[in-house]
Tab-separated table of C-alpha atoms and ligand atoms in Angstrom:
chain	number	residue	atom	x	y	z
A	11	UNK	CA	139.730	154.158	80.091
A	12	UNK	CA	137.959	151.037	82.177
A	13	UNK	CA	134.091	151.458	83.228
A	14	UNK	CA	134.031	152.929	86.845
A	15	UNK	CA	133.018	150.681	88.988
A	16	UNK	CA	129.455	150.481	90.695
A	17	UNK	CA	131.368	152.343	94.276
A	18	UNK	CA	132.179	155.138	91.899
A	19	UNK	CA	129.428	155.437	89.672
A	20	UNK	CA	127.808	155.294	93.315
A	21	UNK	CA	130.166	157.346	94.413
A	22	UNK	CA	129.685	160.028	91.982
A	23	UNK	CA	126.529	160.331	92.239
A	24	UNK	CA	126.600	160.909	96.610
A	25	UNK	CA	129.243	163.425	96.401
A	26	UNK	CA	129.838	166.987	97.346
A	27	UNK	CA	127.272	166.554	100.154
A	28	UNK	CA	129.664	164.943	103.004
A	29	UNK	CA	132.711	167.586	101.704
A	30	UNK	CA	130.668	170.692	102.702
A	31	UNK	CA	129.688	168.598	105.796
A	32	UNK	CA	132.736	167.690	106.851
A	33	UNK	CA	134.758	171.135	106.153
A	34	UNK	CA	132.321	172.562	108.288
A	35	UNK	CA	133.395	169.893	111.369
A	36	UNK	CA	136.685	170.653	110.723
A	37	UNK	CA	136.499	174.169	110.721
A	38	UNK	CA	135.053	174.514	114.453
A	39	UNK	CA	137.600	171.827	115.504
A	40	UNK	CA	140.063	174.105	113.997
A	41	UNK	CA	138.812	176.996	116.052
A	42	UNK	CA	138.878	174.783	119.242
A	43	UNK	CA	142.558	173.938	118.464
A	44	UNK	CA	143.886	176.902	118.116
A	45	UNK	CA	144.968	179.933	120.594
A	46	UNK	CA	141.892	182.319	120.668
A	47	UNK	CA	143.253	186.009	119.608
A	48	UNK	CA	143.044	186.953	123.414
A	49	UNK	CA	145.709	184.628	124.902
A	50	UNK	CA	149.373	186.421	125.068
A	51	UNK	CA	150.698	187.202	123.404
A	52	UNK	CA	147.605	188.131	121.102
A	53	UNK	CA	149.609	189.065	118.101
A	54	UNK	CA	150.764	185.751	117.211
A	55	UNK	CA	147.602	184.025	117.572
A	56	UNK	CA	145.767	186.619	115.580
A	57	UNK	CA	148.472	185.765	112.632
A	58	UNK	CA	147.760	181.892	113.102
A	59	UNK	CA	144.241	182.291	113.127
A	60	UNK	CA	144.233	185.243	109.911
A	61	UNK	CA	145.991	181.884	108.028
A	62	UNK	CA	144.156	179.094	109.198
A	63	UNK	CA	140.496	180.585	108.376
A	64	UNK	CA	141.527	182.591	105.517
A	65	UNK	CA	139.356	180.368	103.211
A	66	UNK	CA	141.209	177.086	102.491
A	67	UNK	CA	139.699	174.305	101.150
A	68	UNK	CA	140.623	171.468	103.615
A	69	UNK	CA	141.667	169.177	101.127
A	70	UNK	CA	144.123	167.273	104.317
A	71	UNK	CA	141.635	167.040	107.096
A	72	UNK	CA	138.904	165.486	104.729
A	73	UNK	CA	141.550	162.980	103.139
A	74	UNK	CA	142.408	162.127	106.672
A	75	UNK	CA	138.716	161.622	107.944
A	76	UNK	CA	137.530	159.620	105.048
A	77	UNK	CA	140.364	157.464	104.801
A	78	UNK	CA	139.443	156.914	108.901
A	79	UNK	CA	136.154	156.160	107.815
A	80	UNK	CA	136.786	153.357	106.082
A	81	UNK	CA	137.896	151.298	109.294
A	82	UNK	CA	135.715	153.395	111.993
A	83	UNK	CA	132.330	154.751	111.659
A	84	UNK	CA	131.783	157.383	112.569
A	85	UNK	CA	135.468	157.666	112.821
A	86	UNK	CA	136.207	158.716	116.240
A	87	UNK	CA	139.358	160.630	117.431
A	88	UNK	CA	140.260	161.739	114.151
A	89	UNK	CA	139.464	164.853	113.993
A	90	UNK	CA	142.462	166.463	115.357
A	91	UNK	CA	144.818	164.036	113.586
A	92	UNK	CA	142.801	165.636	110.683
A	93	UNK	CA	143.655	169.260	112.176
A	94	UNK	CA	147.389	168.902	113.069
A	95	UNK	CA	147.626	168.447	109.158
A	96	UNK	CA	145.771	171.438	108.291
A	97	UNK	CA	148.006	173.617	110.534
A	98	UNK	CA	151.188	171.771	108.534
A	99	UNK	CA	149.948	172.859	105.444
A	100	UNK	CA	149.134	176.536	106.668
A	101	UNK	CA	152.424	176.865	107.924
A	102	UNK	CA	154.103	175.591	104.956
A	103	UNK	CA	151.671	178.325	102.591
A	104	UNK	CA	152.989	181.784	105.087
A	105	UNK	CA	156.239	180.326	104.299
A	106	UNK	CA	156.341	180.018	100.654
A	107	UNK	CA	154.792	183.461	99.911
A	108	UNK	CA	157.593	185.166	102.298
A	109	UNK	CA	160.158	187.189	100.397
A	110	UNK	CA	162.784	185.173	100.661
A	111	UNK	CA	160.368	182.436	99.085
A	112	UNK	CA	158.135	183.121	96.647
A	113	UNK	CA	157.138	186.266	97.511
A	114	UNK	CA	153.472	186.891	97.207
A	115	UNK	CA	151.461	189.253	97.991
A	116	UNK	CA	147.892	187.499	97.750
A	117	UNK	CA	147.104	184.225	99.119
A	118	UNK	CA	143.038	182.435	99.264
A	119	UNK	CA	142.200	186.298	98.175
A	120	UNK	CA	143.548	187.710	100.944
A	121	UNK	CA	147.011	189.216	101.085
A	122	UNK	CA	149.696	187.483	102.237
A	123	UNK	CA	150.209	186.867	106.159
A	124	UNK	CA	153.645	188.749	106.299
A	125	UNK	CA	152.257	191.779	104.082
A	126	UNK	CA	149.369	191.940	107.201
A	127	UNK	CA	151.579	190.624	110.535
A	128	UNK	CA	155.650	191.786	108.620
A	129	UNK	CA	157.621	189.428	108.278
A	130	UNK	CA	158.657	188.541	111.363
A	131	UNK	CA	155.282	187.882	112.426
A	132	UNK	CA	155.006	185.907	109.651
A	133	UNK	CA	157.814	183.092	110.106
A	134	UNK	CA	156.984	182.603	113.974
A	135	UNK	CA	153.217	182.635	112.584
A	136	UNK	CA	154.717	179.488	110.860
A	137	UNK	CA	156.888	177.768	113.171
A	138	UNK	CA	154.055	177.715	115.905
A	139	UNK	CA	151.528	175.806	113.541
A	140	UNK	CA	153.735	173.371	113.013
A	141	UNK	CA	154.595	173.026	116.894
A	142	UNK	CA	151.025	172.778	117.802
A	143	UNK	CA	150.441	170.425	114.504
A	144	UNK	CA	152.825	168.186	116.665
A	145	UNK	CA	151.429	168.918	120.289
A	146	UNK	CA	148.030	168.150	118.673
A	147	UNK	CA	149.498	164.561	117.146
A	148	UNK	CA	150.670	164.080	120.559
A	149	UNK	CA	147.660	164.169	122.482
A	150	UNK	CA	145.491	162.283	120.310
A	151	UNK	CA	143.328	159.498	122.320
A	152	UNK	CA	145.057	156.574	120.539
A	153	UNK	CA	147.146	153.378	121.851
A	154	UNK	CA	150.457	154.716	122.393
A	155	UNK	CA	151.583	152.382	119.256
A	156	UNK	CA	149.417	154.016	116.639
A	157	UNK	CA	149.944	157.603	118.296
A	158	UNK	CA	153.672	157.457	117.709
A	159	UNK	CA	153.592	155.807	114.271
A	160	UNK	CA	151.098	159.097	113.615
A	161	UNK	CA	154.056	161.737	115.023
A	162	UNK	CA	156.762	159.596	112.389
A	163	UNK	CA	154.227	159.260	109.448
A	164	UNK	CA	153.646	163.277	109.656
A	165	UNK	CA	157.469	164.492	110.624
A	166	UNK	CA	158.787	162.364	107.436
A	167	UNK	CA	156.143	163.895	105.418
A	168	UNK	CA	157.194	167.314	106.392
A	169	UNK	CA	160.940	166.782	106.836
A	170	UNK	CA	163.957	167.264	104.067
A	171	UNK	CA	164.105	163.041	103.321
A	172	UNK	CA	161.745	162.616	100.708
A	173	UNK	CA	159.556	165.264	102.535
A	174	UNK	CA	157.869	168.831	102.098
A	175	UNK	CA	161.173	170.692	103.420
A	176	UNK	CA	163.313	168.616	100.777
A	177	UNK	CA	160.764	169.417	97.966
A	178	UNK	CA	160.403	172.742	98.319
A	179	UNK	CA	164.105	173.059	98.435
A	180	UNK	CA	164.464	170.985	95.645
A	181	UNK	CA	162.103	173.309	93.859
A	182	UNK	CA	164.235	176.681	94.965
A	183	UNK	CA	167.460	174.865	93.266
A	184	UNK	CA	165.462	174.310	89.955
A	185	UNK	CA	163.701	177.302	89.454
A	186	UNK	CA	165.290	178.624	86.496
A	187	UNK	CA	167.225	175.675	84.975
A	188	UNK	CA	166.560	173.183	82.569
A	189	UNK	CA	165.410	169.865	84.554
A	190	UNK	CA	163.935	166.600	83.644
A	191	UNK	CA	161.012	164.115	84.347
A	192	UNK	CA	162.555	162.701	87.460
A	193	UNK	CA	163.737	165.450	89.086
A	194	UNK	CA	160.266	167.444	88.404
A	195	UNK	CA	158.268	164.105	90.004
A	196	UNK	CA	160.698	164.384	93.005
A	197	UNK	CA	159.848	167.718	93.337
A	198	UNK	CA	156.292	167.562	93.367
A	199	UNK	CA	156.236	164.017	95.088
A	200	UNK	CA	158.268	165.648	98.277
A	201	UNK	CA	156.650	169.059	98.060
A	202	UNK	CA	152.980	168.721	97.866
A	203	UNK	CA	152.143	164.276	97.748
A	204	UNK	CA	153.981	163.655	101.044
A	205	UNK	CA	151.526	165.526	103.137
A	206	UNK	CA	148.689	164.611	101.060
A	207	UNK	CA	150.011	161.021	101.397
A	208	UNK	CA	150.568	160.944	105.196
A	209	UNK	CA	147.113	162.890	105.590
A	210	UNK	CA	145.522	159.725	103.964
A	211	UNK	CA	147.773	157.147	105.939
A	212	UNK	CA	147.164	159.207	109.429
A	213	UNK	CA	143.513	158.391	108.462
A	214	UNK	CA	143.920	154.893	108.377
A	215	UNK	CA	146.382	154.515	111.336
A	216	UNK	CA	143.888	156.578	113.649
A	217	UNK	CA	141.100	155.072	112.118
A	218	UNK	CA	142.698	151.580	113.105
A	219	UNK	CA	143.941	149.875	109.397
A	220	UNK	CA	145.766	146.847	109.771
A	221	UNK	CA	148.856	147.453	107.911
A	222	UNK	CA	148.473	145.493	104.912
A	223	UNK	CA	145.573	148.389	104.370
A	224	UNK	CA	147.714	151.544	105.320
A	225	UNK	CA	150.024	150.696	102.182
A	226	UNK	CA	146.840	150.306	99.869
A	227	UNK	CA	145.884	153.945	101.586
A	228	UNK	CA	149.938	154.915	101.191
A	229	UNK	CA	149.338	153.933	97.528
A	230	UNK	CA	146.133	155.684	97.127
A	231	UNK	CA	147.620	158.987	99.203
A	232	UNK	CA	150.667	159.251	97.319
A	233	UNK	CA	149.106	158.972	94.013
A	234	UNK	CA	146.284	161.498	94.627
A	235	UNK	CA	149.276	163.909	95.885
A	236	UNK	CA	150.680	164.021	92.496
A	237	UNK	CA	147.577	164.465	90.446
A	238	UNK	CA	146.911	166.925	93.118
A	239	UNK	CA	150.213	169.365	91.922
A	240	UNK	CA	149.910	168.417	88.313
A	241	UNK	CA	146.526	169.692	88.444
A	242	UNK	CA	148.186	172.656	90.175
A	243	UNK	CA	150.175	173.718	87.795
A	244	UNK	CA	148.067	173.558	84.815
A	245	UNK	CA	145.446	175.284	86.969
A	246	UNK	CA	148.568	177.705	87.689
A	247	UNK	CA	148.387	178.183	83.702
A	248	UNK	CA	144.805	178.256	82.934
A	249	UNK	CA	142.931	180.138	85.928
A	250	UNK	CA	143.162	183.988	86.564
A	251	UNK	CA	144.470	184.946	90.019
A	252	UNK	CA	140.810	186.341	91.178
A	253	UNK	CA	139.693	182.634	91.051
A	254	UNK	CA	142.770	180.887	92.650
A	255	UNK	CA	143.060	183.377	95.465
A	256	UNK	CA	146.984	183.913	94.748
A	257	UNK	CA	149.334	185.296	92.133
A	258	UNK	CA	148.104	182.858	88.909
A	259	UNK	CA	150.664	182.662	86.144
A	260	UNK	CA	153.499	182.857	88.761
A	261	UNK	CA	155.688	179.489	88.017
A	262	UNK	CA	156.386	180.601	83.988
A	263	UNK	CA	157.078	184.037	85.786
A	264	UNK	CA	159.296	182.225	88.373
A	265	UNK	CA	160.450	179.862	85.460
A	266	UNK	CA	159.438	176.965	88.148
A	267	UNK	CA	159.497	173.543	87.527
A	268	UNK	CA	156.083	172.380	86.197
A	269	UNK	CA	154.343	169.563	84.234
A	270	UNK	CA	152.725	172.530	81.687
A	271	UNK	CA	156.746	173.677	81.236
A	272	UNK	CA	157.870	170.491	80.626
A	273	UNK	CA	155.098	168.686	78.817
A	274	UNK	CA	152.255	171.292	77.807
A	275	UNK	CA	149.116	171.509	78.828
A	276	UNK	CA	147.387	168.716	76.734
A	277	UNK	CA	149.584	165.820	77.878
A	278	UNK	CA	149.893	167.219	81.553
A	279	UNK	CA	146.138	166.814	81.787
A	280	UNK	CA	146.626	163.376	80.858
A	281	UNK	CA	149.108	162.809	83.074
A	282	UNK	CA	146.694	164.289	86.133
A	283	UNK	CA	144.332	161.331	84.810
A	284	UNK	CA	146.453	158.456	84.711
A	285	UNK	CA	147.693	158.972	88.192
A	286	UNK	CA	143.746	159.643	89.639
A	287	UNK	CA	143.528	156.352	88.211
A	288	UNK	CA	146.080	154.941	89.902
A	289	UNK	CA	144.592	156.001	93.170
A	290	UNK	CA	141.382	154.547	92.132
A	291	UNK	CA	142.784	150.807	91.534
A	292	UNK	CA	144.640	151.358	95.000
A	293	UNK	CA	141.084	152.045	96.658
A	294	UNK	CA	139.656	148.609	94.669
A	295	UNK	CA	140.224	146.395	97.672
A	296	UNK	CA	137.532	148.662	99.727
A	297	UNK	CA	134.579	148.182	97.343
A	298	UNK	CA	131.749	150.445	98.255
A	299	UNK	CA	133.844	151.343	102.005
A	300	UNK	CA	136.139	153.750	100.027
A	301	UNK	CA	133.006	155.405	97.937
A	302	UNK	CA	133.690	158.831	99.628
A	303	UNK	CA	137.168	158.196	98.427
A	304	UNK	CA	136.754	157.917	95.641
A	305	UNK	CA	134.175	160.709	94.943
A	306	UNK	CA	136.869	162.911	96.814
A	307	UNK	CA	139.748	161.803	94.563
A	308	UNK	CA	137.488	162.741	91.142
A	309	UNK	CA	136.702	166.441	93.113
A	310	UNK	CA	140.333	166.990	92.860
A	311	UNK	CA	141.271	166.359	89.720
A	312	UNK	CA	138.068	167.941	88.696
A	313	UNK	CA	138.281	171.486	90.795
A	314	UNK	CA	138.714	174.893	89.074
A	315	UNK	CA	140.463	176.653	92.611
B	413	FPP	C1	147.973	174.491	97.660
B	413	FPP	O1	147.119	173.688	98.417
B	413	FPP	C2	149.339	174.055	98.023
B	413	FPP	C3	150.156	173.326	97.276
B	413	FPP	C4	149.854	172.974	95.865
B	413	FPP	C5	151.433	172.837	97.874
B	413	FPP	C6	152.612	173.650	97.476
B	413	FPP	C7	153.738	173.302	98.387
B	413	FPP	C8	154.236	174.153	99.254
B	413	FPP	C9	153.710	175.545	99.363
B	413	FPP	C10	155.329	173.674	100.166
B	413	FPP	C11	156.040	174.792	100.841
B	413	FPP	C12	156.979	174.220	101.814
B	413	FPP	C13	157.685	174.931	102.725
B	413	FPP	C14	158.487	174.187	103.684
B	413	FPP	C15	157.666	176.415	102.786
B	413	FPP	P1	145.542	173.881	98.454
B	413	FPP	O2	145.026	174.050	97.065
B	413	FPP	O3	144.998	172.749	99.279
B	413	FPP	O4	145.397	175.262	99.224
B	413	FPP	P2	144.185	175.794	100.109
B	413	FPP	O5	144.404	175.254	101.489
B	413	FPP	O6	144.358	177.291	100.058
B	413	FPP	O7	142.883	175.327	99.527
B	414	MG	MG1	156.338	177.745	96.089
């Protein structure tokens, strides 16, 4: 592998600090954004907030804020942008673990929002985090321009074309059945990289990139996303379920499409690496601007939960 460069070795050695710092600004921006448990009908709010602070690790919102960082500092406005995704991703979690899903009964520790709320509860839990994801996207203090090209960036990245939706249906029609390399990268591109992707390019739009830079951030975002769920799965593999939070083990159970399945674990993890370097090269243009970045992108690959 190449020598890091001086933003990373840099980078490596500021890290960790600005991750619990900014989780922390996300998390009462999250609590601003939402509902509180008192406003009828009190039910579903309680759901959406039982989801959204059940212990997640904020992976969007602090993609989205340090990508914004790069062009704005302190990066202003963001912050909801970085919120709207977080609520996308919360939705799409109560939705996997319903029955009809994948049907789990733990999630970050905690059981599952439909075992607490029933099912019902449970899918309208859903459906209103992504609604106020979108209301959120709507109103952020941006030119009208950037604001819209936000709303598209986000409803691809959750929609069936090349999207979550289309992944994670993609993954329902595989479970089970023999597949091969490019169907398993089109899963796991759609399912879990096109959020992470448009959480990095939302970044950079609301953080005012040129466009020649949102690709290099499109570049960096999508590759990320995939070392992201290969990572996934072989934590899926190696982790018990009292340190994930959910059911470990669950995709050989669910005979699920995964890197491990199709590759083992040894050439999986190499495949994690070789696309976290990928997303390093894409960052190169940045120098020491994408340090955070970069010290982000090596926490992923690196984390045991
Ligand atoms: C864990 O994220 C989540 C994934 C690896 C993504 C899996 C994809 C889906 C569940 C898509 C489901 C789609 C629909 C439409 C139901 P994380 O480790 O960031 O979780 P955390 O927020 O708990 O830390
Ligand atoms: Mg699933």
């Amino acid at each position: 592998m190449t020598q890091p460069s001086p933003a990373r070795q840099s980078a490596a050695v500021a890290s960790s600090d600005f991750i619990e710092a900014d989780r922390a600004e996300v998390d009462s921006a999250l609590y601003t954004l939402l509902p509180p448990e008192s406003e009828p009908p009190s039910v579903i709010h309680r759901a959406m907030r039982y989801s959204v602070f059940a212990g997640g690790k904020r992976i969007r919102p602090i993609l989205c804020i340090e990508s914004a960082r790069i062009f704005s500092r302190p990066p202003r406005g963001v912050l909801p942008v970085a919120c709207a995704l977080e609520f996308i991703h919360t939705y799409s979690l109560i939705h996997d673990d319903l029955p009809a899903l994948d049907n789990d009964d733990l999630r970050r520790g905690r059981p599952t929002n439909h075992k607490v709320f029933g099912e019902a509860m449970a899918i309208l839990a859903g459906d209103a985090l992504l609604t106020r994801a979108f209301e959120v996207l709507a109103s952020a203090e941006l030119s009208a321009e950037r604001r819209a090209a936000l709303v598209r960036e986000v409803a691809t990245a959750a929609g069936t074309v090349g999207g979550m939706v289309g992944g994670q249906v993609a993954d329902l029609e595989a479970g089970g059945k023999p597949i091969d390399a490019s169907m398993l990268e089109y899963i796991h591109r759609s399912k879990t990289a096109a959020l992470i992707r448009a959480s990095v390019v939302s970044g950079a739009i609301a953080g005012g990139a040129q466009s020649e830079d949102v690709e290099r951030l499109r570049r960096f975002g999508e590759n990320i996303g995939l070392a992201f769920q290969v990572v996934d799965d072989i934590l899926d593999v190696e982790e018990s379920s009292a340190t994930l939070g959910k059911t470990a083990g669950k995709d050989a159970s669910q005979q699920k499409a995964t890197y491990p399945a199709l590759y083992g674990l040894d050439k999986s993890r190499e495949t994690a690496r070789s696309f976290l370097e990928r997303a390093h090269e894409a960052l190169a243009p940045f120098a020491a601007r994408a340090q955070r970045l970069h010290a982000f992108a090596d926490y992923l690959v690196a984390r045991r939960t």
